[in-house]
């Protein structure tokens, strides 16, 4: 039995049993002809709406439709063009939602990967409908999650929704997906390393305790899932299946925890800024996974910088005396984020996480006292940024801003803005709390282009 098959039995099956929504996950090779029977087990509705983009439909749509028809369903399709790529937005999901709202006997089936799955998930939730997902690439972790990361009025948030009632994954399709798509999935999974570091920080400072269900489901197996980058790039079935197993487990961890904390930290804040900007490279919008991949390396570089310093010697009174008040931070936010809609939403996030002087002081005392053990926890968990960058590139994922058309100045601006857009405690907030945000940014930026980490506290 292969590692990924055993993990499907040992990790995914219990996660399905624990899920409040997902009843089945069917995986294997050459199993698209099981789509109709799977959907028939999930619904008595007579009609099915197959939602896809052109790429997903070309990969798997026709055999899924044939199988659905053989199972007795009347099938209609709604296929989005891939030029331009579908937007991960509430507005893009509206046609799907409207079609479902107009026909109470229409059951949605998503055929595709990231954006399509999120659009259908959102539309199904808004229509109080279950749905089935047929995955076509190991490109992201959202298939089995309980949220849809979509832009709403230009501001990207993870909107609470419901996971699919069932998911089908045919590894003959997934392993032959475009190499860059599975590379994006590898980048998305790699982001769980610094996201875990962010959660360790929040746990150590008493801000958000680590979940004893979601954490081991992801972090206890993460190094194994990331261990085959070359196979991901070459389309080796076992490597891609292992990657897909990890991404599926992450989705269930998010459902179990009730938020995206097990999967998302500062790396995603960076990615979301580029997604909200509509950042493009070589004529195409940069994918979520590619953006997270670069954000992962940036976050790990910040952790590398942090671990070189002794926070046990932190001058707490000095830090507190220089700490900006909320009004000053809001002014900095307005300088960093030009779009007024994004800035308005970010101000609400900033207000929610801004610490009073007393809370800030208590947090710094905890940090100073616990630093030796906290540094050990972080060091045991994290990869160095250059090690991760090499792994990402071997998997076919970008690691540096230049690889997705982001200049050093653009990267610095993104980091400054990204620190404001989520109330979730991350490395960005730790750097603010110790008064070293700009020092850390200045130190790591050379290492994200050519040099090594520089500068001291």
Coordinates of C-alpha atoms in Angstrom, one line a residue:
X1 CA 0.0 0.0 0.0
X2 CA 1.4 3.4 -1.0
X3 CA 1.9 6.2 1.6
X4 CA -0.8 8.3 0.1
X5 CA -3.3 5.4 0.0
X6 CA -2.6 4.6 3.7
X7 CA -3.0 8.3 4.6
X8 CA -6.3 8.4 2.7
X9 CA -7.4 5.6 5.0
X10 CA -5.8 6.9 8.2
X11 CA -6.3 10.7 7.8
X12 CA -9.0 11.4 5.3
X13 CA -11.5 8.7 6.2
X14 CA -11.7 9.9 9.9
X15 CA -11.9 13.5 8.7
X16 CA -14.9 12.6 6.5
X17 CA -16.5 10.8 9.5
X18 CA -16.0 13.9 11.6
X19 CA -17.2 16.4 9.0
X20 CA -20.6 17.8 9.5
X21 CA -21.2 18.2 5.7
X22 CA -19.0 16.0 3.6
X23 CA -20.3 12.4 3.3
X24 CA -17.8 10.9 0.8
X25 CA -14.4 11.4 -0.7
X26 CA -13.8 9.0 -3.6
X27 CA -10.3 8.9 -5.0
X28 CA -8.5 6.6 -7.4
X29 CA -7.4 6.2 -11.0
X30 CA -9.8 6.0 -13.9
X31 CA -12.9 6.7 -11.7
X32 CA -14.6 9.5 -13.6
X33 CA -17.3 7.0 -14.7
X34 CA -18.3 6.8 -11.0
X35 CA -19.4 10.4 -11.0
X36 CA -23.0 9.7 -11.8
X37 CA -23.4 7.0 -9.1
X38 CA -21.7 9.3 -6.6
X39 CA -24.1 12.2 -7.3
X40 CA -27.1 9.8 -7.3
X41 CA -26.1 8.8 -3.7
X42 CA -26.1 12.5 -2.7
X43 CA -29.3 13.7 -4.2
X44 CA -32.8 12.8 -5.5
X45 CA -32.9 16.0 -7.7
X46 CA -33.6 15.1 -11.3
X47 CA -31.3 17.7 -12.9
X48 CA -27.6 18.5 -12.6
X49 CA -25.8 21.7 -13.4
X50 CA -22.2 21.0 -14.3
X51 CA -20.1 24.1 -13.7
X52 CA -16.6 24.4 -15.1
X53 CA -14.2 26.6 -17.0
X54 CA -13.0 25.6 -20.5
X55 CA -9.8 24.0 -19.1
X56 CA -11.6 21.9 -16.4
X57 CA -14.3 20.8 -18.8
X58 CA -11.7 19.8 -21.4
X59 CA -9.9 17.7 -18.7
X60 CA -12.9 15.9 -17.2
X61 CA -16.2 17.5 -18.1
X62 CA -17.3 15.2 -20.9
X63 CA -16.9 11.9 -19.0
X64 CA -18.5 13.4 -16.0
X65 CA -21.5 14.5 -18.1
X66 CA -21.7 11.0 -19.7
X67 CA -21.7 9.3 -16.3
X68 CA -24.3 11.7 -14.9
X69 CA -26.6 11.0 -17.9
X70 CA -26.1 7.3 -17.5
X71 CA -27.2 7.6 -13.9
X72 CA -30.5 9.2 -15.1
X73 CA -29.8 12.9 -14.7
X74 CA -30.8 15.6 -17.1
X75 CA -27.6 17.6 -17.4
X76 CA -27.0 21.2 -18.3
X77 CA -23.6 22.8 -18.4
X78 CA -22.3 26.3 -17.7
X79 CA -18.7 26.7 -18.9
X80 CA -16.7 29.9 -18.4
X81 CA -13.9 31.0 -20.8
X82 CA -10.4 30.8 -19.6
X83 CA -9.4 34.0 -21.4
X84 CA -9.6 36.0 -19.3
X85 CA -9.3 33.7 -16.3
X86 CA -12.4 33.6 -14.1
X87 CA -12.2 35.9 -11.2
X88 CA -12.4 34.7 -7.6
X89 CA -15.2 37.1 -6.7
X90 CA -18.7 37.2 -5.5
X91 CA -19.7 38.9 -8.7
X92 CA -18.3 36.1 -10.8
X93 CA -20.4 33.6 -8.7
X94 CA -23.6 35.4 -9.3
X95 CA -24.6 33.6 -12.6
X96 CA -24.2 30.3 -10.9
X97 CA -26.3 31.4 -7.9
X98 CA -29.0 32.8 -10.2
X99 CA -29.3 29.6 -12.2
X100 CA -29.7 27.6 -9.0
X101 CA -32.1 30.0 -7.5
X102 CA -34.3 29.8 -10.6
X103 CA -34.6 26.0 -10.4
X104 CA -35.0 24.3 -7.0
X105 CA -34.5 20.9 -8.6
X106 CA -31.0 21.7 -10.0
X107 CA -28.1 20.1 -8.3
X108 CA -24.6 21.7 -8.8
X109 CA -21.5 19.8 -9.7
X110 CA -18.2 21.6 -9.9
X111 CA -15.7 20.3 -12.4
X112 CA -12.3 22.0 -12.0
X113 CA -10.0 23.4 -9.4
X114 CA -9.6 26.5 -7.3
X115 CA -11.7 29.4 -8.6
X116 CA -14.4 27.2 -10.1
X117 CA -14.8 25.2 -6.9
X118 CA -15.0 28.4 -4.8
X119 CA -17.5 30.0 -7.1
X120 CA -19.8 26.9 -7.1
X121 CA -19.3 26.4 -3.3
X122 CA -20.4 30.0 -2.7
X123 CA -23.3 29.8 -5.2
X124 CA -24.5 26.5 -3.7
X125 CA -24.4 27.9 -0.1
X126 CA -26.2 31.1 -1.1
X127 CA -28.9 28.9 -2.7
X128 CA -29.1 26.5 0.3
X129 CA -28.0 23.7 -2.0
X130 CA -25.5 20.9 -1.5
X131 CA -22.9 20.3 -4.2
X132 CA -20.4 17.7 -5.4
X133 CA -16.8 18.6 -6.5
X134 CA -14.9 16.8 -9.2
X135 CA -11.3 17.9 -8.7
X136 CA -9.0 18.2 -11.8
X137 CA -5.7 19.4 -10.3
X138 CA -3.8 19.4 -7.0
X139 CA -3.7 23.2 -7.2
X140 CA -5.1 24.4 -3.9
X141 CA -6.5 23.3 -0.5
X142 CA -10.0 24.6 -0.8
X143 CA -11.9 21.5 -2.2
X144 CA -13.0 20.3 1.2
X145 CA -12.9 23.5 3.2
X146 CA -15.8 25.3 4.6
X147 CA -15.0 28.7 3.2
X148 CA -14.7 30.5 -0.2
X149 CA -11.9 33.0 -0.5
X150 CA -13.5 35.5 -2.8
X151 CA -13.3 39.2 -3.4
X152 CA -16.4 41.1 -2.3
X153 CA -16.5 44.8 -3.5
X154 CA -12.8 44.4 -4.2
X155 CA -11.7 43.1 -0.8
X156 CA -10.7 39.5 -0.6
X157 CA -12.1 37.6 2.4
X158 CA -12.8 34.0 3.2
X159 CA -16.6 33.8 3.2
X160 CA -18.1 31.1 5.4
X161 CA -19.8 28.5 3.2
X162 CA -20.2 24.7 3.3
X163 CA -17.8 22.0 2.0
X164 CA -19.0 19.7 -0.8
X165 CA -21.3 16.9 0.3
X166 CA -18.9 14.7 -1.7
X167 CA -15.7 15.0 -3.7
X168 CA -14.3 12.8 -6.4
X169 CA -10.6 12.9 -7.5
X170 CA -9.3 10.9 -10.4
X171 CA -5.6 10.7 -10.2
X172 CA -5.3 10.0 -14.0
X173 CA -6.7 13.5 -14.5
X174 CA -4.9 15.2 -11.6
X175 CA -1.4 13.8 -12.4
X176 CA -1.7 15.0 -16.0
X177 CA -2.9 18.5 -15.1
X178 CA -0.6 21.3 -16.3
X179 CA 2.6 21.1 -14.3
X180 CA 2.3 24.7 -13.2
X181 CA -1.1 24.0 -11.6
X182 CA 0.2 21.2 -9.4
X183 CA 3.2 23.5 -8.7
X184 CA 0.7 26.1 -7.4
X185 CA -0.8 23.4 -5.1
X186 CA 2.7 22.7 -3.8
X187 CA 3.1 26.4 -3.1
X188 CA -0.2 26.6 -1.3
X189 CA 0.7 23.6 0.8
X190 CA 4.2 25.0 1.5
X191 CA 2.5 28.1 2.9
X192 CA 1.3 25.9 5.8
X193 CA 4.8 26.0 7.2
X194 CA 4.9 29.8 7.9
X195 CA 1.2 29.7 8.7
X196 CA 2.0 27.2 11.4
X197 CA 4.8 29.5 12.7
X198 CA 2.2 32.3 12.9
X199 CA -0.1 30.1 14.9
X200 CA 2.8 29.1 17.2
X201 CA 3.3 32.9 17.9
X202 CA -0.4 33.4 18.6
X203 CA -0.5 30.4 20.9
X204 CA 2.6 31.4 22.8
X205 CA 1.3 34.9 23.4
X206 CA -2.2 33.7 24.6
X207 CA -4.0 35.2 21.5
X208 CA -5.3 32.1 19.8
X209 CA -4.6 28.6 21.1
X210 CA -3.5 25.8 18.8
X211 CA -6.4 23.5 18.0
X212 CA -5.5 19.9 19.0
X213 CA -7.5 18.5 16.1
X214 CA -6.7 20.8 13.2
X215 CA -3.0 21.2 14.0
X216 CA -1.9 17.6 13.9
X217 CA -4.1 16.9 10.9
X218 CA -1.9 19.3 8.9
X219 CA 1.4 19.8 10.7
X220 CA 2.2 16.3 11.8
X221 CA 2.4 15.2 8.1
X222 CA 3.4 18.4 6.3
X223 CA 7.1 17.5 5.8
X224 CA 6.2 14.2 4.2
X225 CA 3.7 15.8 1.9
X226 CA 6.4 18.3 0.8
X227 CA 9.1 15.7 0.4
X228 CA 8.6 15.0 -3.3
X229 CA 8.9 18.3 -5.2
X230 CA 10.6 16.8 -8.3
X231 CA 7.8 14.3 -8.7
X232 CA 5.2 17.1 -8.5
X233 CA 6.8 18.9 -11.4
X234 CA 7.2 15.7 -13.5
X235 CA 3.7 14.5 -12.8
X236 CA 4.7 11.4 -10.9
X237 CA 1.4 10.0 -9.8
X238 CA 2.5 9.0 -6.2
X239 CA 4.0 12.5 -5.6
X240 CA 1.0 14.3 -6.9
X241 CA -1.4 12.0 -5.0
X242 CA 0.6 12.7 -1.8
X243 CA 0.3 16.4 -2.5
X244 CA -3.5 16.1 -3.1
X245 CA -3.9 14.1 0.1
X246 CA -2.2 16.9 2.0
X247 CA -4.3 19.6 0.4
X248 CA -7.5 17.6 1.1
X249 CA -6.5 17.2 4.8
X250 CA -5.9 20.9 5.1
X251 CA -9.4 21.6 3.8
X252 CA -10.9 19.3 6.5
X253 CA -8.7 21.0 9.1
X254 CA -10.2 24.4 8.2
X255 CA -13.7 22.9 8.6
X256 CA -12.8 21.3 11.9
X257 CA -11.4 24.6 13.3
X258 CA -14.1 26.8 11.9
X259 CA -11.7 29.2 10.1
X260 CA -8.8 29.3 7.7
X261 CA -6.2 29.6 10.6
X262 CA -4.8 26.1 10.0
X263 CA -3.9 27.1 6.4
X264 CA -3.4 30.8 6.2
X265 CA -1.1 33.4 7.7
X266 CA 1.1 36.2 6.6
X267 CA 1.9 34.3 3.4
X268 CA -1.8 34.5 2.4
X269 CA -2.0 38.2 3.4
X270 CA 0.8 38.9 0.9
X271 CA -1.0 36.8 -1.8
X272 CA -4.3 38.4 -1.2
X273 CA -2.9 41.9 -1.8
X274 CA -1.7 40.8 -5.3
X275 CA -5.0 39.1 -5.9
X276 CA -6.9 42.2 -4.9
X277 CA -4.7 44.3 -7.2
X278 CA -5.4 41.9 -10.1
X279 CA -1.7 41.5 -10.5
X280 CA -0.7 39.9 -13.8
X281 CA 2.4 38.5 -15.3
X282 CA 3.1 37.6 -18.9
X283 CA -0.5 38.5 -19.8
X284 CA -2.2 36.3 -17.2
X285 CA -3.4 36.9 -13.7
X286 CA -1.1 35.4 -11.2
X287 CA -2.8 32.4 -9.6
X288 CA -3.5 32.1 -5.9
X289 CA -1.1 29.3 -5.4
X290 CA 1.8 31.1 -7.2
X291 CA 1.1 34.2 -5.1
X292 CA 1.1 32.1 -1.9
X293 CA 4.3 30.4 -2.9
X294 CA 6.2 33.7 -3.1
X295 CA 4.4 34.9 0.1
X296 CA 5.6 31.7 1.8
X297 CA 9.3 32.5 1.1
X298 CA 8.8 36.1 2.2
X299 CA 7.2 35.0 5.5
X300 CA 10.0 32.4 6.2
X301 CA 12.6 35.1 5.5
X302 CA 11.0 37.2 8.2
X303 CA 11.1 34.3 10.6
X304 CA 14.7 33.7 9.7
X305 CA 15.5 37.3 10.6
X306 CA 13.5 37.0 13.9
X307 CA 15.2 33.8 15.0
X308 CA 18.6 35.5 14.8
X309 CA 17.7 37.9 17.6
X310 CA 17.4 37.5 21.4
X311 CA 14.0 38.8 22.4
X312 CA 14.8 37.7 25.9
X313 CA 16.7 41.0 26.1
X314 CA 13.9 43.1 24.7
X315 CA 13.7 46.6 26.1
X316 CA 10.0 46.7 26.8
X317 CA 9.7 50.3 28.0
X318 CA 11.7 51.5 25.0
X319 CA 9.4 49.6 22.6
X320 CA 6.2 50.9 24.3
X321 CA 7.5 54.5 24.2
X322 CA 7.9 54.3 20.4
X323 CA 4.7 52.3 19.7
X324 CA 2.3 54.2 17.4
X325 CA -1.3 54.7 18.6
X326 CA -4.3 53.6 16.5
X327 CA -4.7 56.9 14.7
X328 CA -1.0 56.9 13.6
X329 CA -1.3 53.3 12.4
X330 CA -4.5 54.2 10.4
X331 CA -2.5 57.0 8.8
X332 CA 0.2 54.5 7.8
X333 CA -2.5 52.2 6.5
X334 CA -3.8 55.0 4.3
X335 CA -0.3 55.5 2.9
X336 CA 0.2 51.8 2.2
X337 CA -3.2 51.0 0.7
X338 CA -4.3 53.4 -2.0
X339 CA -7.7 51.8 -2.9
X340 CA -10.3 53.4 -0.6
X341 CA -12.5 50.3 -0.6
X342 CA -9.7 48.1 0.5
X343 CA -8.4 50.7 3.0
X344 CA -11.8 51.0 4.6
X345 CA -12.1 47.2 5.1
X346 CA -8.5 47.0 6.3
X347 CA -9.1 49.7 8.9
X348 CA -11.8 47.6 10.5
X349 CA -9.3 44.7 10.6
X350 CA -6.6 46.9 12.1
X351 CA -9.0 48.3 14.8
X352 CA -10.0 44.7 15.8
X353 CA -6.4 43.7 16.4
X354 CA -4.8 46.9 17.7
X355 CA -3.6 46.3 21.3
X356 CA -4.0 48.8 24.1
X357 CA -0.8 49.8 25.9
X358 CA -1.6 47.4 28.8
X359 CA -2.2 44.5 26.5
X360 CA 0.9 45.4 24.5
X361 CA 3.0 45.5 27.6
X362 CA 1.7 42.2 28.9
X363 CA 2.3 40.6 25.5
X364 CA 5.9 41.9 25.4
X365 CA 6.5 40.5 28.9
X366 CA 5.2 37.1 27.9
X367 CA 7.4 37.2 24.8
X368 CA 10.5 38.2 26.7
X369 CA 10.0 35.5 29.3
X370 CA 9.1 32.7 26.9
X371 CA 11.5 33.5 24.1
X372 CA 14.0 30.6 24.6
X373 CA 11.2 28.0 24.5
X374 CA 9.3 29.9 21.7
X375 CA 12.5 30.1 19.6
X376 CA 13.0 26.4 20.0
X377 CA 9.4 25.7 18.9
X378 CA 9.8 27.9 15.9
X379 CA 13.2 26.5 14.9
X380 CA 11.9 23.0 15.1
X381 CA 8.9 23.8 12.9
X382 CA 10.1 26.2 10.3
X383 CA 12.2 25.7 7.1
X384 CA 14.8 28.3 6.2
X385 CA 13.5 30.5 3.4
X386 CA 16.3 29.6 1.0
X387 CA 15.7 25.9 1.6
X388 CA 12.0 26.3 0.9
X389 CA 12.7 28.4 -2.2
X390 CA 14.8 25.6 -3.6
X391 CA 12.0 23.1 -2.9
X392 CA 9.3 25.3 -4.5
X393 CA 11.3 25.8 -7.7
X394 CA 12.0 22.1 -7.9
X395 CA 8.2 21.6 -7.8
X396 CA 7.7 24.1 -10.6
X397 CA 6.4 26.9 -8.3
X398 CA 7.7 30.4 -8.1
X399 CA 9.7 31.4 -5.0
X400 CA 10.7 35.0 -5.6
X401 CA 8.8 38.1 -6.6
X402 CA 10.6 38.5 -9.9
X403 CA 9.3 35.2 -11.0
X404 CA 5.8 36.6 -11.0
X405 CA 6.6 40.1 -12.2
X406 CA 6.9 41.7 -8.7
X407 CA 9.8 44.2 -8.4
X408 CA 11.6 44.8 -5.1
X409 CA 9.8 48.1 -4.7
X410 CA 6.4 46.4 -5.4
X411 CA 7.3 43.6 -2.9
X412 CA 8.1 46.1 -0.2
X413 CA 4.9 48.0 -0.8
X414 CA 3.0 44.7 -0.7
X415 CA 4.5 43.7 2.7
X416 CA 3.7 47.1 4.1
X417 CA 0.1 46.9 3.0
X418 CA -0.4 43.2 3.8
X419 CA 0.4 43.7 7.5
X420 CA -2.9 45.6 7.8
X421 CA -5.5 43.5 6.0
X422 CA -6.2 40.7 8.6
X423 CA -6.9 40.7 12.3
X424 CA -5.3 37.3 12.6
X425 CA -2.0 37.5 14.5
X426 CA 1.0 36.7 12.3
X427 CA 4.7 37.5 12.0
X428 CA 3.6 40.9 10.8
X429 CA 2.0 41.6 14.1
X430 CA 4.9 40.3 16.1
X431 CA 7.2 42.6 14.3
X432 CA 4.9 45.5 15.0
X433 CA 4.7 44.5 18.7
X434 CA 8.5 44.6 19.0
X435 CA 8.8 47.8 17.0
X436 CA 10.9 46.2 14.2
X437 CA 8.7 46.1 11.1
X438 CA 10.7 48.3 8.9
X439 CA 14.0 47.0 10.2
X440 CA 13.0 43.4 9.4
X441 CA 11.6 44.4 5.9
X442 CA 14.8 46.2 5.1
X443 CA 16.9 43.2 6.2
X444 CA 15.1 40.5 4.3
X445 CA 14.5 42.3 1.0
X446 CA 18.1 41.8 -0.3
X447 CA 17.8 38.1 0.5
X448 CA 14.7 37.9 -1.6
X449 CA 16.6 39.1 -4.7
X450 CA 20.3 38.4 -4.4
X451 CA 21.9 38.7 -0.9
X452 CA 21.7 37.2 2.6
X453 CA 19.8 38.5 5.5
X454 CA 21.4 41.6 7.0
X455 CA 21.0 44.0 9.9
X456 CA 20.4 43.6 13.6
X457 CA 18.0 44.9 16.2

